[in-house]
Coordinates of C-alpha atoms in Angstrom, one line a residue:
Chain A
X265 CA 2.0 -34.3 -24.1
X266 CA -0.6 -31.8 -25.5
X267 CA -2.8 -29.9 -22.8
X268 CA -6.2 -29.5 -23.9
X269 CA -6.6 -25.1 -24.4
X270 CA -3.4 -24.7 -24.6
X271 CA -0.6 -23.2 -27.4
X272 CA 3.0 -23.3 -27.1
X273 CA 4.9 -23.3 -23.5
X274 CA 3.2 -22.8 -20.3
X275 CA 5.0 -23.1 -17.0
X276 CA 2.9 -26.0 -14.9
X277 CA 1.1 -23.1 -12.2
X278 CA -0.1 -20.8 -15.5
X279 CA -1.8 -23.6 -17.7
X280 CA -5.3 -23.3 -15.0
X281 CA -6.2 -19.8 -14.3
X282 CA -6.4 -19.1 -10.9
X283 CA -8.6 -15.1 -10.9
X284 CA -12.0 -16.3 -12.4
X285 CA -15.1 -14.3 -13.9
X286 CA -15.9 -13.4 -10.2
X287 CA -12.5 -11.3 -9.9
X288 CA -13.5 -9.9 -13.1
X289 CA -16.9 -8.7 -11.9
X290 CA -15.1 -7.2 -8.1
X291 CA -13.1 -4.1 -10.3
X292 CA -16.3 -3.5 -12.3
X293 CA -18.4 -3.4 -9.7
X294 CA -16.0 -1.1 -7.0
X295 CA -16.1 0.7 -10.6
X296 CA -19.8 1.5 -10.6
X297 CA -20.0 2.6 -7.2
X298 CA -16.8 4.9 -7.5
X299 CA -17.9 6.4 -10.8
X300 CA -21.7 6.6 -9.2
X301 CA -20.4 8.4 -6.2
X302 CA -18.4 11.2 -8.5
X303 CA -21.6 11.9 -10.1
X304 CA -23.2 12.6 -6.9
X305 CA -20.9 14.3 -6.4
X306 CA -21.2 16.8 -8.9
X307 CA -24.3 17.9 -8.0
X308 CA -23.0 18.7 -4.3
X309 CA -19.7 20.0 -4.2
X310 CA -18.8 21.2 -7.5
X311 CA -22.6 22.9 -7.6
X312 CA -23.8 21.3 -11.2
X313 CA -27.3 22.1 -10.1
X314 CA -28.8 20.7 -13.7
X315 CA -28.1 16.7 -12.7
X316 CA -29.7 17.1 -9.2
X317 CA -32.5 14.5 -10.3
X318 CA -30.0 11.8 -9.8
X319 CA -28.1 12.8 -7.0
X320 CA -30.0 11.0 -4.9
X321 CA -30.6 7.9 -7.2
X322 CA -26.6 7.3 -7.4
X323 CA -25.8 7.6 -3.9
X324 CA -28.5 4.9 -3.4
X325 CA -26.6 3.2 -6.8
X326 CA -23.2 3.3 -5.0
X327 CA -24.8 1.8 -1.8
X328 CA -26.2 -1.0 -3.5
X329 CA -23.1 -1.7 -5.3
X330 CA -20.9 -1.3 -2.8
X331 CA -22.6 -3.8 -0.6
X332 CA -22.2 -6.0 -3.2
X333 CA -18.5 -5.6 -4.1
X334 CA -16.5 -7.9 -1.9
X335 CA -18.8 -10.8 -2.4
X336 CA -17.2 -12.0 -5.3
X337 CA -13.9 -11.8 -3.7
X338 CA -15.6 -14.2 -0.7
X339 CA -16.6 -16.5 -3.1
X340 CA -13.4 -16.7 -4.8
X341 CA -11.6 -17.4 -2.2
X342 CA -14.1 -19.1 0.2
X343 CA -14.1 -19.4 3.9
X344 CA -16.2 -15.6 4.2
X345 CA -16.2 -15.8 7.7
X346 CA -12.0 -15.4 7.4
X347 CA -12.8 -12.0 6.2
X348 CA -13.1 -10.3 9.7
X349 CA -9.3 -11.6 10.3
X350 CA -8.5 -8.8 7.9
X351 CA -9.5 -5.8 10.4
X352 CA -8.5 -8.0 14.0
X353 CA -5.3 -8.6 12.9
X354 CA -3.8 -6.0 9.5
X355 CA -1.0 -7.0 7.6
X356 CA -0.1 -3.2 7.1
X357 CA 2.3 -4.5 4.3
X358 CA -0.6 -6.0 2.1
X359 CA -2.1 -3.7 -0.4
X360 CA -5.4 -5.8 -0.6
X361 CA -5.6 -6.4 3.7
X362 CA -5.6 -2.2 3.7
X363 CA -8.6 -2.4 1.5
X364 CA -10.5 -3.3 3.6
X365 CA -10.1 -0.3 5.5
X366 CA -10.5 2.0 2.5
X367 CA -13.8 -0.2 2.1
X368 CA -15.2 0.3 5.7
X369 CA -14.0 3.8 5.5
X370 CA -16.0 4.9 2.4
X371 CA -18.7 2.6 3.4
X372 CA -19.8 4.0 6.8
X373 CA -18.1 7.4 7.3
X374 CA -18.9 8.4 4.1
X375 CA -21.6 6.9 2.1
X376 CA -23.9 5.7 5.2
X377 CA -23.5 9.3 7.0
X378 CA -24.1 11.5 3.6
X379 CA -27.1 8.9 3.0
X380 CA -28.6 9.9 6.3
X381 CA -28.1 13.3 6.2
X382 CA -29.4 13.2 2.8
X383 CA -32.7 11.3 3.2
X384 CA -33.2 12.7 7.3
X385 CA -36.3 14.7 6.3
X386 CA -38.0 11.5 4.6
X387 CA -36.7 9.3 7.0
X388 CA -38.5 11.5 10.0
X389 CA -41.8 11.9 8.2
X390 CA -41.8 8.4 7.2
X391 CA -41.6 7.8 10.9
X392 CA -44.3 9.6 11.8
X393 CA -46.8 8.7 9.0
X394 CA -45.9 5.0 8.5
X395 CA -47.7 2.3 9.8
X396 CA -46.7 -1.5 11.1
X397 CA -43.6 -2.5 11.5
X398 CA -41.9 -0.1 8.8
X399 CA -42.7 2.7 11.4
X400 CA -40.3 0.4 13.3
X401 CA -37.8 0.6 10.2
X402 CA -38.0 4.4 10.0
X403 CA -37.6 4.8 14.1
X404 CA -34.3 3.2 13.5
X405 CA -32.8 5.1 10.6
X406 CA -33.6 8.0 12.5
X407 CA -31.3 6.9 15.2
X408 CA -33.2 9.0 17.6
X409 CA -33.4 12.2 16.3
X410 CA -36.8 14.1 14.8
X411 CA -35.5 17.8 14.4
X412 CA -35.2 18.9 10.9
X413 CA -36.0 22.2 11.5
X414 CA -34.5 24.2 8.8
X415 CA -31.4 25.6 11.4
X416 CA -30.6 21.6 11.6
X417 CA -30.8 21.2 7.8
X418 CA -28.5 23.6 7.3
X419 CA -26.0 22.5 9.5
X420 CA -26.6 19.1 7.4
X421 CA -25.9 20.8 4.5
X422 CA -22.8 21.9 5.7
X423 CA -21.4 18.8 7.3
X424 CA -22.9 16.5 3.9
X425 CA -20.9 19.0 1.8
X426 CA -17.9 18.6 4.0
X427 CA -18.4 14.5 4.1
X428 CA -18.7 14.8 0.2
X429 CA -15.7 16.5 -0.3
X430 CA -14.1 13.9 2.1
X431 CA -15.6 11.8 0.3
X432 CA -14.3 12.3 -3.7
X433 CA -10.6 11.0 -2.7
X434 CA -11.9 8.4 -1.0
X435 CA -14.1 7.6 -4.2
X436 CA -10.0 8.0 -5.8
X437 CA -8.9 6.3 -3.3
X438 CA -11.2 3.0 -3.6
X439 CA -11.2 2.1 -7.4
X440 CA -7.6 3.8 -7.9
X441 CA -6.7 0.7 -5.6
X442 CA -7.9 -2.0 -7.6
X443 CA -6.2 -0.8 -10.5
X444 CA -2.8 -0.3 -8.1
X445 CA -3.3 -4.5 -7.1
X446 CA -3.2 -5.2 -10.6
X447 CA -0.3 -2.0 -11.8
X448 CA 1.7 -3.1 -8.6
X449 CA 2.2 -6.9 -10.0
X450 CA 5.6 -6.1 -11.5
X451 CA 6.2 -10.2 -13.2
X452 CA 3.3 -9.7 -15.5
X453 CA 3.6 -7.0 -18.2
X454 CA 0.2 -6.8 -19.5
X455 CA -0.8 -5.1 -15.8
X456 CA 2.5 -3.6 -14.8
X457 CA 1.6 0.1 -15.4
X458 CA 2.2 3.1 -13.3
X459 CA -0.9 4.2 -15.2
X460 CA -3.4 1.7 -14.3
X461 CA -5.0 3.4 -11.4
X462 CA -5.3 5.9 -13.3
X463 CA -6.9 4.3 -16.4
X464 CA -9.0 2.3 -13.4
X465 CA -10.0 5.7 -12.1
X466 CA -11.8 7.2 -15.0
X467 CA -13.1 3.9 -16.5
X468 CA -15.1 3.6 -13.4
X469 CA -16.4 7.1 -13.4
X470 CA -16.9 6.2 -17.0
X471 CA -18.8 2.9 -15.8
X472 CA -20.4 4.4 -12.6
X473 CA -21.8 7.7 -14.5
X474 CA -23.5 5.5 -17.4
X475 CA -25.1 3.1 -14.7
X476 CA -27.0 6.0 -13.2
X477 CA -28.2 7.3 -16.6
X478 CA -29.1 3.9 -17.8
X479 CA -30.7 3.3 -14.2
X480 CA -32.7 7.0 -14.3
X481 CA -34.2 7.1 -17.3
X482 CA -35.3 3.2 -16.7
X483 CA -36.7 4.6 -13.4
X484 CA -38.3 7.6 -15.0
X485 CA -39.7 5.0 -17.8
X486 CA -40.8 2.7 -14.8
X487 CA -42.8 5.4 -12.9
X488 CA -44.1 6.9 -16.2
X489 CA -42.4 10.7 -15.4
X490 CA -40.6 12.9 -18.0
X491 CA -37.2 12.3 -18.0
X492 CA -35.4 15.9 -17.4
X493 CA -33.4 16.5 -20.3
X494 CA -31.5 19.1 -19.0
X495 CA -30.0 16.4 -16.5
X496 CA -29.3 13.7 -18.8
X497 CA -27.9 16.0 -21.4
X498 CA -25.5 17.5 -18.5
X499 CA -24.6 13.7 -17.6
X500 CA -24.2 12.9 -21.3
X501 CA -21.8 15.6 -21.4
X502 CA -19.8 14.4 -18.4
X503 CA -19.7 11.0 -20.0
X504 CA -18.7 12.2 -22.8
X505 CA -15.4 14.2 -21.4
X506 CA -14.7 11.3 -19.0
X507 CA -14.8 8.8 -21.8
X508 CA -12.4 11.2 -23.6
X509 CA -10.0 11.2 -21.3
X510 CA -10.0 7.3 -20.3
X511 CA -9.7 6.9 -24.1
X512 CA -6.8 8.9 -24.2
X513 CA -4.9 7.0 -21.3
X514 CA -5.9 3.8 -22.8
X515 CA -4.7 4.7 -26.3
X516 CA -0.8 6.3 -24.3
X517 CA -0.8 3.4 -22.1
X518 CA -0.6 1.2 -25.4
X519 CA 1.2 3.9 -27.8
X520 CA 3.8 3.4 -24.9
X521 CA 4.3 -0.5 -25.3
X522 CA 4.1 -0.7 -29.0
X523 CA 6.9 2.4 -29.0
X524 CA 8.4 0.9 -25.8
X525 CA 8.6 -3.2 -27.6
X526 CA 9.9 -4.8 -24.7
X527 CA 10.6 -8.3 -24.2
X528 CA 7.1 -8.9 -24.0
X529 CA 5.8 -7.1 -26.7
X530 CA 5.5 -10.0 -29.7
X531 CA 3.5 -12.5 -27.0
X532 CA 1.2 -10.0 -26.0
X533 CA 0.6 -8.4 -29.5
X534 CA -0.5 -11.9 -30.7
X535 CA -2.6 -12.5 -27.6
X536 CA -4.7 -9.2 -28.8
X537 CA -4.6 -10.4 -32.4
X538 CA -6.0 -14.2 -31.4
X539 CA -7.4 -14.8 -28.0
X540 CA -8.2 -11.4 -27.0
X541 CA -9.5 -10.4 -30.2
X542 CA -13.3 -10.3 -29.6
X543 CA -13.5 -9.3 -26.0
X544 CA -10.6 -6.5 -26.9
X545 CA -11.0 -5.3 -30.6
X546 CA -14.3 -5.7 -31.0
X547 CA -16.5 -5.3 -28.0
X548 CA -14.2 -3.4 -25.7
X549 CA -12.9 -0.8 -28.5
X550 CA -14.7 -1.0 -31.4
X551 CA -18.2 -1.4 -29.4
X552 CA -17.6 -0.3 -26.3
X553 CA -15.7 2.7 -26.7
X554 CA -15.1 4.2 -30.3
X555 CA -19.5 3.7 -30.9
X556 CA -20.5 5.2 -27.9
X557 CA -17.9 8.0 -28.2
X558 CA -19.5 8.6 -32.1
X559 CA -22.7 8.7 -30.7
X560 CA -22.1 11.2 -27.6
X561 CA -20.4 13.6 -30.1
X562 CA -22.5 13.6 -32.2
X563 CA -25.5 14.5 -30.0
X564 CA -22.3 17.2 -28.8
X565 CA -21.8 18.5 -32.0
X566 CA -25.6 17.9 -33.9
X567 CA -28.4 19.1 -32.7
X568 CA -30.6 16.0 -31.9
X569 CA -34.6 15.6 -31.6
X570 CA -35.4 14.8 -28.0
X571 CA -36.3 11.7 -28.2
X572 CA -33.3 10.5 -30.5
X573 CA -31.1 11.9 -28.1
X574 CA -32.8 10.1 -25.3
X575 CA -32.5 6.5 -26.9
X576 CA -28.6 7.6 -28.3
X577 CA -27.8 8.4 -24.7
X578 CA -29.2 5.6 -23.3
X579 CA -27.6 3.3 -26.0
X580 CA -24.1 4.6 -25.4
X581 CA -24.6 4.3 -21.7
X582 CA -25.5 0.2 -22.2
X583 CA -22.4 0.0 -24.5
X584 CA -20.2 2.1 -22.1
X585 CA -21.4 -0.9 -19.4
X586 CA -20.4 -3.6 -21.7
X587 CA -16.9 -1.8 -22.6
X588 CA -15.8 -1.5 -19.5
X589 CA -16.8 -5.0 -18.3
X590 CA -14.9 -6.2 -21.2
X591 CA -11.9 -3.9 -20.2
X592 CA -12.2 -5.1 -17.0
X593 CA -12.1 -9.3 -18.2
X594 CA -9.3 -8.2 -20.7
X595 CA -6.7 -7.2 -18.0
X596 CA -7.8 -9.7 -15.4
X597 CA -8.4 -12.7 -18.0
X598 CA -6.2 -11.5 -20.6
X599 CA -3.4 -11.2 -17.7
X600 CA -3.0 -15.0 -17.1
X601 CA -3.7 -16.0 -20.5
X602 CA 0.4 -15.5 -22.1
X603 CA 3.1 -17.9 -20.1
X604 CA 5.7 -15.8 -18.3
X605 CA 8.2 -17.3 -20.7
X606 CA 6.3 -15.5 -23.8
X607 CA 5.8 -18.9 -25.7
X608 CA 3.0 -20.0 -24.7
X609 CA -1.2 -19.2 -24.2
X610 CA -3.4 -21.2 -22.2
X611 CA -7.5 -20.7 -22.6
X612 CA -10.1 -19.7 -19.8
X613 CA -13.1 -22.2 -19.5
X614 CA -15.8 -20.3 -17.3
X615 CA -18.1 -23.3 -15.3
X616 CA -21.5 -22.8 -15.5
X617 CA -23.0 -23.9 -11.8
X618 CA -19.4 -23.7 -10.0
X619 CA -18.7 -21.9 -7.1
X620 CA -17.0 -19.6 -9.8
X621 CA -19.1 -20.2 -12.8
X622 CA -21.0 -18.2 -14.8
X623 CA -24.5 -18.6 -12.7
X624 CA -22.9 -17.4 -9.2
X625 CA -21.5 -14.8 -12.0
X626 CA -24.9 -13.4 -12.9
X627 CA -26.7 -13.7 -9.5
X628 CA -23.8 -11.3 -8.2
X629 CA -24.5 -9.1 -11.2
X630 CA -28.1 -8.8 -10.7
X631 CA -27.8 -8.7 -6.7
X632 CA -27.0 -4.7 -6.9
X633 CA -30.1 -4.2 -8.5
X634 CA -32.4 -6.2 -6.2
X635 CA -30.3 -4.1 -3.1
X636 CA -31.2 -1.0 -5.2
X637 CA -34.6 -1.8 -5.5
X638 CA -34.7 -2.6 -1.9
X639 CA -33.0 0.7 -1.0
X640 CA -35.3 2.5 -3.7
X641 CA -38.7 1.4 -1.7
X642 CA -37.4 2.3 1.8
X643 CA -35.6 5.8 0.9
X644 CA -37.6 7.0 -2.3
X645 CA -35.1 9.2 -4.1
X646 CA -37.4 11.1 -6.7
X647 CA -37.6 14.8 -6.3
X648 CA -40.9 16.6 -5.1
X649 CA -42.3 17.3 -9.2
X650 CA -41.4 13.6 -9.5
X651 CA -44.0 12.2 -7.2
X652 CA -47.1 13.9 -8.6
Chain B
X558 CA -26.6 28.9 21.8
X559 CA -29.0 26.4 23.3
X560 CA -31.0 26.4 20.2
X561 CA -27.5 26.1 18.3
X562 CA -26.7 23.0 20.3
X563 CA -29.9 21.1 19.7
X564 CA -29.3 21.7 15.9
X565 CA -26.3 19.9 16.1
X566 CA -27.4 17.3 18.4
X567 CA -28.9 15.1 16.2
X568 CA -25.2 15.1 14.7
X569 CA -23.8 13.3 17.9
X570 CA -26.2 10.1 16.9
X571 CA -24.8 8.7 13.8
X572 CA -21.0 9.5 15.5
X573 CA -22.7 7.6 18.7
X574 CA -23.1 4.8 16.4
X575 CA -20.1 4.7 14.7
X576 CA -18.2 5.2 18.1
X577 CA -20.2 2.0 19.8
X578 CA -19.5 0.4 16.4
X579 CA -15.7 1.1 16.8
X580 CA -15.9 0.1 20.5
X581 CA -17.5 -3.2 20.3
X582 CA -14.9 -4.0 17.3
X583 CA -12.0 -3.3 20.0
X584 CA -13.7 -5.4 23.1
X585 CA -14.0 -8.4 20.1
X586 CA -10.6 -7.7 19.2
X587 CA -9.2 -7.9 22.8
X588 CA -11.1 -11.0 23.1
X589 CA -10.5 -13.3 19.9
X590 CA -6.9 -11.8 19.2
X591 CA -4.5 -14.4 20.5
X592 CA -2.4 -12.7 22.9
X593 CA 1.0 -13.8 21.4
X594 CA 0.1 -12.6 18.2
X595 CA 2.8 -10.4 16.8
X596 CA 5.6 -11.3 19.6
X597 CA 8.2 -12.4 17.0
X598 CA 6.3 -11.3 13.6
X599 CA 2.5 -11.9 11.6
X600 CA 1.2 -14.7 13.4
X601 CA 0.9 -16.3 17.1
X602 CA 3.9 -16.3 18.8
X603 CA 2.4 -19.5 21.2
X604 CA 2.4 -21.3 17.5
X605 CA 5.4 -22.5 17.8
X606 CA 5.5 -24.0 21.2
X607 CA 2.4 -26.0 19.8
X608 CA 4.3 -26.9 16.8
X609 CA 7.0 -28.0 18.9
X610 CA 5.0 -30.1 20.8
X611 CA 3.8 -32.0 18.2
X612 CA 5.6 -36.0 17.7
X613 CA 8.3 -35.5 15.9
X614 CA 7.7 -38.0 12.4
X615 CA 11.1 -37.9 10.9
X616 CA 14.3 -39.4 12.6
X617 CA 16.4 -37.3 10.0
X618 CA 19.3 -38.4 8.0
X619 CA 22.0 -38.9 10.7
X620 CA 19.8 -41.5 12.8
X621 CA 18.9 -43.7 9.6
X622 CA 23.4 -43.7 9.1
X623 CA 23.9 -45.1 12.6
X624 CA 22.5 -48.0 11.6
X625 CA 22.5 -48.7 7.2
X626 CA 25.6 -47.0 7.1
X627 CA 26.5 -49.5 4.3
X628 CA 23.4 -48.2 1.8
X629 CA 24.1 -44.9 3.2
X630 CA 27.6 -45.3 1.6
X631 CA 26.0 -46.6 -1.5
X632 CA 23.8 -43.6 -1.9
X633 CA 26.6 -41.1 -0.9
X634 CA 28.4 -42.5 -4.1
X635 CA 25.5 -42.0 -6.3
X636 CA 23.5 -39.6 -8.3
X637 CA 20.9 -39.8 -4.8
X638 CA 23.3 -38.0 -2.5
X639 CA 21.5 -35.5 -2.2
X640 CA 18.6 -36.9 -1.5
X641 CA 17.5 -37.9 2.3
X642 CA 16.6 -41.3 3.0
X643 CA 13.0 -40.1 4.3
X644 CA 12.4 -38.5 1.4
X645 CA 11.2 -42.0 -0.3
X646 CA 11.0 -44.1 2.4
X647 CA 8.7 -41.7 4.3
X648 CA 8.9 -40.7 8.1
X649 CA 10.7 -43.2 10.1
X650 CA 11.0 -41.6 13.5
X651 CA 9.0 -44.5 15.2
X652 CA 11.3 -46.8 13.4
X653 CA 14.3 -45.2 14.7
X654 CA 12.8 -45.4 18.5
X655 CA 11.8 -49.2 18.1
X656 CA 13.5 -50.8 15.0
X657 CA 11.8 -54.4 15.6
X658 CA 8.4 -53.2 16.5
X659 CA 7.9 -51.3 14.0
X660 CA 9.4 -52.2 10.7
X661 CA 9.1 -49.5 7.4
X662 CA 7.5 -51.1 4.2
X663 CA 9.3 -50.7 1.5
X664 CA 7.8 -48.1 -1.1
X665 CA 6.0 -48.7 -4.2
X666 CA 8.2 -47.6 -6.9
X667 CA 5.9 -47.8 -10.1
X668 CA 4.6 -44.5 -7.7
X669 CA 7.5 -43.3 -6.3
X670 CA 10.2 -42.8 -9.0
X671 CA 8.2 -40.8 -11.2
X672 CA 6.8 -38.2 -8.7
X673 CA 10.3 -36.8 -9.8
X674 CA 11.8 -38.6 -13.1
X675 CA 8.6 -38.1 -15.4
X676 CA 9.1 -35.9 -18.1
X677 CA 7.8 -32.3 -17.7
X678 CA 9.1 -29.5 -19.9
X679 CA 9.5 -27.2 -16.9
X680 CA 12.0 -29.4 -15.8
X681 CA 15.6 -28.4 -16.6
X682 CA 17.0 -30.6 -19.3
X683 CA 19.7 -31.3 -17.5
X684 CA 17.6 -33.5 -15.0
X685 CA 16.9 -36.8 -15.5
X686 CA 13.5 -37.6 -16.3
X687 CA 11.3 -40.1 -19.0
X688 CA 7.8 -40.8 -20.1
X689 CA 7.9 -44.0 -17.5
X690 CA 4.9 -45.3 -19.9
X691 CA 7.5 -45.2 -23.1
X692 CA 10.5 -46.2 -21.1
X693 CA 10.2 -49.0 -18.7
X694 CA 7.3 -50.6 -21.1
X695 CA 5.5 -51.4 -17.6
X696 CA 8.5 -53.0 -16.5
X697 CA 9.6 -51.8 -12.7
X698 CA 11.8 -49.4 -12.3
X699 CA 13.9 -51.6 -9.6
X700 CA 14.2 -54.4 -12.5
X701 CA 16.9 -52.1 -14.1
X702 CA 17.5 -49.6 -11.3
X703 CA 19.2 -50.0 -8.0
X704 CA 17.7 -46.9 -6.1
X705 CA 20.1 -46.0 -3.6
X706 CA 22.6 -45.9 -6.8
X707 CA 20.2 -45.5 -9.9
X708 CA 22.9 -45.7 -12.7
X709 CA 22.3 -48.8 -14.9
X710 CA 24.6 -51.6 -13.4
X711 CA 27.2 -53.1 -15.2
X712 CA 29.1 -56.5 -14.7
X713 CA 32.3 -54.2 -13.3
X714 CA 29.7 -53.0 -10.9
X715 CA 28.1 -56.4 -10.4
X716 CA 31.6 -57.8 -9.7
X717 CA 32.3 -54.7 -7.4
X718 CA 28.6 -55.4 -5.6
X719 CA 27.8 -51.5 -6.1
X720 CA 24.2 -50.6 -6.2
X721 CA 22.8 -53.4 -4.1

């Protein structure tokens, strides 16, 4: 009997897929808030003074996106209110139950507390000058506390710098998870890799880095201010590298399989000649990574007019985002598209209106951005020559 | 040093927080988190006292023997050995308590057979199975089948009255 979608032989359980476009979207957004939080970063612990602009805009990106990252896994799997089950009672055995202590971890020792200490001087004169009920808002988030005479803002120098340093493994230690779920599942070859952390790792600080340009110079376009070129050259440049070097892993991870052949080899090679063929050729590598590379170099190598370099940055950036979504639908979709007996290829069919479809899809998507802006009115992040 | 303290007060607050936060996890933990949980391994340990509570719905192979010993024998001859007689005919515990009172129907086998006879290539080849559609040409399978002993009977076996 012929199975709609489906080539070959599939074993009964493979012919549906059971990880959807929601458990697509989870890795790429834990992605953006990793990579936006090793921009941050940057600016404070390894002293990169020149992309201090955006150091506050990405900690307010990696809040916003990291609210936002299990909610596709609640969808998928339904029942949200389960999800507290997961810190009353740990299953210390279960990679993805310990998540969600690396998730509360990073979310309120780290990112919450360097937040605070971050925005405390804003926060207190907000507090004072406000009126109405965000007056109210601002008492809150001061928790109390209206001293930020310089003595306290050094010591809240010192203990951000110490929560940020805390805070980069932690940043490792959240997205190089989501690529250990998938490296850890040794019965399917296309994610057993010791190296997918790894390769998870620097795509999201790939990702995470060309969100906050994208999102900066839109905000700087937004609130009609000069972009500082000195910053989004120096981020540019870190994209750049970073880019380099997730190339490079992506490029030995599959050196190593074509080398290596294994049993596997033939069915997954015709997977990325036929069904993964758009989403993998062309807009992962061809669109996603090798343009974007082209253009970064060349603004590395070429000296480029100002505003030519602005729109080639940001252009990179948006195809950067699009590359690494598609790199992260190519190992979660491509991953259950081959039979486990190498003969065979089912087809994904997204819904549209579904509980897993492509609308809940989108409204997750956007959801970030409407937290962002959100987070953007309460704690305005732009630097004192930004606000004339 | 006073002056140094109340610099790093303010430092105590959002530790405050996190320490209430920690705390009122721990009192809802105490108070949801069954108290068995984890006495023999992952789940509630008063589980299976409940579970053992429960009716019991299947009388179990031996009990439906004490009394159809002579289709039991018929079925320990067969290719259904293996299979228990609750397995088709459903769970009979009340049956086995009060045989008149309440009597089993006998199940539907345009259903029944091909839960496990119709063709699937996962199967293993060496596993009987058909597309039922193709083979019996809507015909039962009981017309040609005796279940307890589903080889096709022949006049030897008629003769022998095997497979009734």
């Amino acid at each position: 009997m012929m199975i709609p979608g489906v080539d070959g032989f599939m074993y009964p359980n493979e012919v549906e897929l059971q990880w959807s476009v929601l458990i697509v979207l989870y890795p790429y957004i834990t992605g953006l808030v990793a990579g936006a939080f090793i921009l941050a970063s940057l600016e404070r612990v390894f002293k990169v003074e020149a992309v201090r602009p955006t150091y506050r805009l990405a900690l307010l990106t990696a809040l916003a996106f990291l609210l936002v990252a299990p909610l596709p896994l609640q969808l998928h799997l339904g029942h949200p209110e389960r999800s507290i089950e997961m810190y009353l009672t740990p299953h210390r055995s279960s990679a993805m139950a310990m998540f969600g202590f690396v998730y509360l971890w990073y979310l309120t020792v780290v990112l919450l507390v360097e937040i605070w200490l971050e925005f405390r001087p804003d926060i207190v004169r907000m507090a004072q000058t406000a009126k109405g009920w965000t007056r109210l808002v601002y008492k809150v988030l001061t928790l109390g506390s209206m001293n930020v005479s310089p003595a306290a803002r050094a010591i809240d120098e010192k203990v951000g710098y110490f929560v940020t340093v805390v805070g980069v493994p932690s940043a490792f230690l959240l997205h190089g998870y989501v690529g250990f779920i998938f490296g850890s599942v040794k019965a399917n070859p296309w994610w057993s890799s010791p190296l997918m952390p790894v390769v998870f790792l620097f795509s999201a600080m790939v990702s995470g880095i060309a969100a906050v340009l994208v999102l900066y110079v839109a905000a700087m376009k937004v609130r009609k201010t000069p972009v500082d070129m000195r910053c989004v050259d120096t981020i540019a440049k870190y994209l750049f590298y970073m880019f380099m070097i997730d190339f490079s892993l992506e490029m030995l991870d599959l050196v190593h399989r074509i080398y290596e052949s294994d049993e596997s080899f033939r069915s997954l090679d015709f997977m990325v000649h036929t069904r993964l063929w758009f989403s993998q050729v062309i807009l992962q590598i061809c669109l996603g990574t090798l343009l974007p590379l082209a253009l970064l170099a060349i603004t590395q190598l070429w000296r480029v007019a100002e505003g030519k370099r602005r729109l080639m940055y940001v252009v990179a950036s948006c195809l950067t985002l699009v590359g690494i979504f598609a790199m992260r639908w190519n190992v979660v979709i491509g991953g259950q598209l081959f039979s486990k007996s190498f003969l065979g290829y089912t087809s994904y069919k997204m819904g549209f209106a579904t509980r897993e479809g492509l609308l809940p899809a989108i409204a997750l998507m956007l959801l970030p951005f409407l937290i962002f802006w959100v987070l953007v009115k309460l704690l305005p992040p732009w630097l004192k020559r930004e606000t004339a | 040093m006073r002056r140094f303290l109340q610099d790093w007060a303010h430092l105590l607050l959002p530790a405050g927080v996190l320490i209430a936060g920690l705390g009122v996890f721990l009192v809802i933990r105490a108070a949801v988190v069954p108290k068995s949980f984890g006495e023999y391994g992952h789940y509630r340990g008063a589980a299976l006292e409940m579970i053992r509570q429960k009716p019991v719905s299947y009388a179990g192979q031996d009990m439906c023997v004490m009394c159809h010993d002579d289709q039991a024998k018929v079925k320990a001859a067969g290719k259904h050995a293996t299979v228990h007689c609750e397995a088709c005919h459903g769970p009979l515990a009340k049956h086995a308590e009060d045989p008149a009172a309440n009597v089993p129907k006998l199940p539907d086998v345009a259903v029944l057979c091909k839960r496990c006879h119709e063709q699937d290539p996962a199967k293993p080849s060496w596993f009987p199975q058909v597309v039922t559609a193709e083979h019996s040409g809507g015909m039962k399978c009981t017309e040609c089948h005796q279940p307890h002993s589903p080889h096709i009977a022949t006049e030897a076996d008629a003769g022998s009255g095997r497979g009734k």
